[in-house]
CSV table of C-alpha atoms in Angstrom, one decimal:
chain,number,residue,atom,x,y,z
K,1,ILE,CA,-9.2,2.1,4.4
K,2,ASP,CA,-5.6,1.0,3.6
K,3,GLY,CA,-5.9,-1.6,6.3
K,4,GLN,CA,-7.1,0.9,8.9
K,5,ASP,CA,-10.5,0.3,10.5
K,6,VAL,CA,-12.2,3.8,10.3
K,7,ARG,CA,-14.1,3.0,13.5
K,8,ASP,CA,-10.8,3.2,15.3
K,9,VAL,CA,-10.0,6.8,14.4
K,10,THR,CA,-11.6,10.0,15.3
K,11,LEU,CA,-14.0,11.6,12.9
K,12,ALA,CA,-11.8,14.7,12.8
K,13,SER,CA,-8.7,12.7,11.8
K,14,LEU,CA,-10.7,10.8,9.1
K,15,ARG,CA,-12.0,14.1,7.7
K,16,GLY,CA,-8.5,15.5,7.7
K,17,ALA,CA,-7.3,12.6,5.7
K,18,ILE,CA,-9.8,13.1,2.9
K,19,GLY,CA,-9.5,15.5,-0.1
K,20,ILE,CA,-12.8,16.1,-1.9
K,21,VAL,CA,-13.6,17.2,-5.4
K,22,GLN,CA,-17.4,17.5,-5.9
K,23,GLN,CA,-19.6,17.8,-8.9
K,24,ASP,CA,-20.9,21.2,-7.8
K,25,VAL,CA,-17.7,23.1,-6.9
K,26,TYR,CA,-18.1,25.8,-4.3
K,27,LEU,CA,-15.6,28.6,-4.3
K,28,PHE,CA,-15.4,31.2,-1.5
K,29,SER,CA,-15.5,34.9,-2.0
K,30,GLY,CA,-11.8,35.8,-2.2
K,31,THR,CA,-8.9,35.4,-4.6
K,32,VAL,CA,-8.1,32.4,-6.7
K,33,SER,CA,-5.0,31.9,-4.6
K,34,GLU,CA,-7.0,31.9,-1.4
K,35,ASN,CA,-9.5,29.4,-2.8
K,36,ILE,CA,-6.7,27.0,-3.7
K,37,ALA,CA,-4.9,27.5,-0.4
K,38,TYR,CA,-8.1,26.6,1.4
K,39,GLY,CA,-6.9,23.0,1.1
K,40,LYS,CA,-3.7,23.7,3.2
K,41,GLU,CA,-3.2,26.2,6.0
K,42,ASN,CA,-0.2,28.5,5.4
K,43,ALA,CA,0.4,27.3,1.8
K,44,SER,CA,3.1,29.2,0.1
K,45,ALA,CA,2.7,31.0,-3.2
K,46,GLU,CA,5.0,28.3,-4.8
K,47,GLU,CA,2.8,25.5,-3.4
K,48,ILE,CA,-0.3,27.1,-4.7
K,49,LYS,CA,1.1,27.6,-8.2
K,50,ALA,CA,2.5,24.0,-8.2
K,51,ALA,CA,-0.9,22.7,-7.4
K,52,ALA,CA,-2.5,24.8,-10.0
K,53,VAL,CA,-0.1,23.6,-12.7
K,54,LEU,CA,-0.8,20.0,-11.8
K,55,ALA,CA,-4.5,20.7,-11.9
K,56,GLY,CA,-4.2,22.3,-15.4
K,57,ALA,CA,-5.4,25.6,-13.9
K,58,ASP,CA,-2.3,27.8,-14.2
K,59,GLU,CA,-2.8,28.7,-17.8
K,60,PHE,CA,-6.3,30.1,-17.4
K,61,ILE,CA,-5.4,31.7,-14.0
K,62,SER,CA,-2.5,33.5,-15.6
K,63,ARG,CA,-4.9,35.1,-18.1
K,64,LEU,CA,-7.2,36.4,-15.4
K,65,PRO,CA,-7.0,40.2,-14.9
K,66,ASP,CA,-5.0,39.9,-11.6
K,67,GLY,CA,-3.8,36.3,-12.1
K,68,TYR,CA,-3.8,34.4,-8.8
K,69,ASP,CA,-4.9,37.6,-7.0
K,70,THR,CA,-8.1,37.8,-9.1
K,71,MET,CA,-11.2,38.0,-6.9
K,72,VAL,CA,-13.8,35.4,-7.6
K,73,GLY,CA,-17.4,36.0,-6.6
K,74,GLU,CA,-19.3,34.0,-4.0
K,75,GLY,CA,-19.6,30.5,-5.5
K,76,GLY,CA,-17.0,31.3,-8.2
K,77,ASN,CA,-19.7,32.8,-10.5
K,78,THR,CA,-17.0,34.6,-12.5
K,79,LEU,CA,-15.5,31.4,-13.7
K,80,SER,CA,-16.6,28.6,-16.0
K,81,GLY,CA,-17.5,25.1,-14.7
K,82,GLY,CA,-14.3,23.7,-16.0
K,83,GLU,CA,-12.2,26.5,-14.4
K,84,LYS,CA,-14.0,26.0,-11.0
K,85,GLN,CA,-13.4,22.3,-11.2
K,86,ARG,CA,-9.7,22.8,-11.9
K,87,ILE,CA,-9.4,25.1,-8.8
K,88,SER,CA,-11.2,22.4,-6.8
K,89,ILE,CA,-8.7,19.8,-8.0
K,90,ALA,CA,-5.8,22.2,-7.1
K,91,ARG,CA,-7.3,22.6,-3.7
K,92,ALA,CA,-7.3,18.8,-3.2
K,93,LEU,CA,-3.8,18.5,-4.6
K,94,ILE,CA,-2.4,21.1,-2.2
K,95,LYS,CA,-4.0,19.2,0.7
K,96,ASN,CA,-2.3,16.1,-0.4
K,97,ALA,CA,-4.6,13.9,1.6
K,98,PRO,CA,-4.1,10.1,1.4
K,99,ILE,CA,-7.8,9.5,0.6
K,100,VAL,CA,-9.5,11.3,-2.3
K,101,LEU,CA,-13.3,11.4,-2.8
K,102,LEU,CA,-14.4,12.3,-6.3
K,103,ASP,CA,-18.1,12.9,-6.5
K,104,GLU,CA,-19.3,13.1,-10.1
K,105,THR,CA,-16.4,15.4,-10.9
K,106,THR,CA,-17.0,15.5,-14.7
K,107,SER,CA,-20.7,15.1,-15.0
K,108,ASN,CA,-21.4,18.8,-15.8
K,109,LEU,CA,-18.5,19.3,-18.3
K,110,ASP,CA,-18.3,19.2,-22.1
K,111,ALA,CA,-16.1,16.6,-23.7
K,112,ASP,CA,-13.1,19.0,-24.1
K,113,ASN,CA,-13.2,20.1,-20.5
K,114,GLU,CA,-13.7,16.5,-19.3
K,115,LYS,CA,-10.6,15.3,-21.2
K,116,GLU,CA,-8.5,18.1,-19.5
K,117,ILE,CA,-10.0,17.4,-16.1
K,118,HIS,CA,-9.1,13.7,-16.4
K,119,LYS,CA,-5.5,14.7,-16.9
K,120,ALA,CA,-5.6,16.7,-13.7
K,121,LEU,CA,-7.4,13.9,-11.8
K,122,ASP,CA,-4.7,11.5,-12.8
K,123,ALA,CA,-2.2,13.7,-11.0
K,124,LEU,CA,-4.5,14.0,-7.9
K,125,MET,CA,-5.1,10.2,-7.7
K,126,LYS,CA,-1.5,9.1,-7.9
K,127,ASP,CA,-0.6,6.9,-5.0
K,128,LYS,CA,-3.8,7.6,-3.2
K,129,THR,CA,-6.9,5.6,-2.1
K,130,VAL,CA,-9.6,7.0,-4.3
K,131,ILE,CA,-13.3,6.7,-4.0
K,132,VAL,CA,-15.1,7.7,-7.2
K,133,ILE,CA,-18.8,8.2,-7.4
K,134,ALA,CA,-19.6,8.3,-11.1
K,135,HIS,CA,-22.3,7.7,-13.7
K,136,ARG,CA,-19.9,8.5,-16.6
K,137,LEU,CA,-18.1,5.2,-16.4
K,138,ASN,CA,-15.0,6.3,-18.4
K,139,THR,CA,-14.0,7.9,-15.1
K,140,ILE,CA,-13.6,4.6,-13.4
K,141,ILE,CA,-12.4,2.1,-16.2
K,142,GLY,CA,-8.8,2.0,-14.8
K,143,ALA,CA,-9.9,1.4,-11.2
K,144,ASP,CA,-8.4,-1.6,-9.3
K,145,GLN,CA,-11.9,-2.3,-7.9
K,146,ILE,CA,-15.3,-1.1,-9.0
K,147,LEU,CA,-18.4,-1.5,-6.8
K,148,VAL,CA,-21.8,-1.3,-8.5
K,149,LEU,CA,-24.5,-0.2,-6.0
K,150,ASP,CA,-28.1,-1.0,-6.5
K,151,LYS,CA,-30.4,0.6,-3.9
K,152,GLY,CA,-27.5,0.9,-1.5
K,153,ILE,CA,-26.4,-2.7,-1.8
K,154,ILE,CA,-23.3,-3.9,-3.7
K,155,SER,CA,-24.6,-5.9,-6.6
K,156,GLU,CA,-21.3,-6.3,-8.6
K,157,ARG,CA,-17.6,-6.1,-7.7
K,158,GLY,CA,-14.5,-6.4,-9.7
K,159,ASN,CA,-12.2,-4.5,-12.1
K,160,HIS,CA,-13.4,-3.3,-15.6
K,161,LYS,CA,-12.6,-6.6,-17.4
K,162,GLU,CA,-14.1,-8.7,-14.7
K,163,LEU,CA,-17.3,-6.7,-14.6
K,164,LEU,CA,-17.6,-6.8,-18.4
K,165,ALA,CA,-17.3,-10.6,-18.2
K,166,GLN,CA,-20.1,-10.8,-15.6
K,167,ASN,CA,-22.3,-9.2,-18.3
K,168,GLY,CA,-24.5,-7.5,-15.7
K,169,TRP,CA,-25.5,-3.9,-15.1
K,170,TYR,CA,-22.0,-2.5,-15.4
K,171,ALA,CA,-21.5,-4.2,-18.8
K,172,ARG,CA,-24.9,-2.9,-20.0
K,173,MET,CA,-24.0,0.7,-19.0
K,174,ILE,CA,-20.6,0.6,-20.6
K,175,SER,CA,-22.3,-0.6,-23.8
K,176,GLU,CA,-25.0,2.1,-23.7
K,177,GLN,CA,-22.5,4.9,-23.0
K,178,THR,CA,-20.2,3.7,-25.8
K,179,LYS,CA,-23.1,3.7,-28.2
K,180,ALA,CA,-24.2,7.1,-27.1
K,181,ARG,CA,-20.7,8.4,-27.6
K,182,GLU,CA,-20.4,6.9,-31.0
K,183,TRP,CA,-23.8,8.3,-32.0
K,184,SER,CA,-22.8,11.8,-30.9
K,185,ILE,CA,-19.6,11.7,-33.0
K,186,THR,CA,-21.4,10.7,-36.2
């Protein structure tokens, strides 16, 4: 990754260099602020708020009964899926890891939340090595390199335009998802 053979580093240092935003966000029992700060030990209130602003979370957090000091239940069951996802992105932003893993981060969201989450993800991915696992392909269209896996084997590789030109699985999925989106709009 970035010219570094991961076999030459310790597992702990590799894990420390990765920020993760997963499909199913898990929040810990505690405050919103504590859940964001989980990404960085000794994070200041200013750093927590700055990460929340970049993640598009500050607005909804400010409306919570106690703002950043609002307690969230185990798993974050007091928040919507989009709100939990924004807190997870803020957690990854505050960690500021050089490698970011996005695992189906928008698959459980409605179209409006997905659009907002994409704005937050753009801030998270800036100047990072990003590994995106996605079935909603609009998440990866701007990637420098896209790998299509088939039963654990790379079957296609290239950027969006190159993969469309190959007219393989990726091109078919883009076509199907575009048709599905057009159908849902009409």
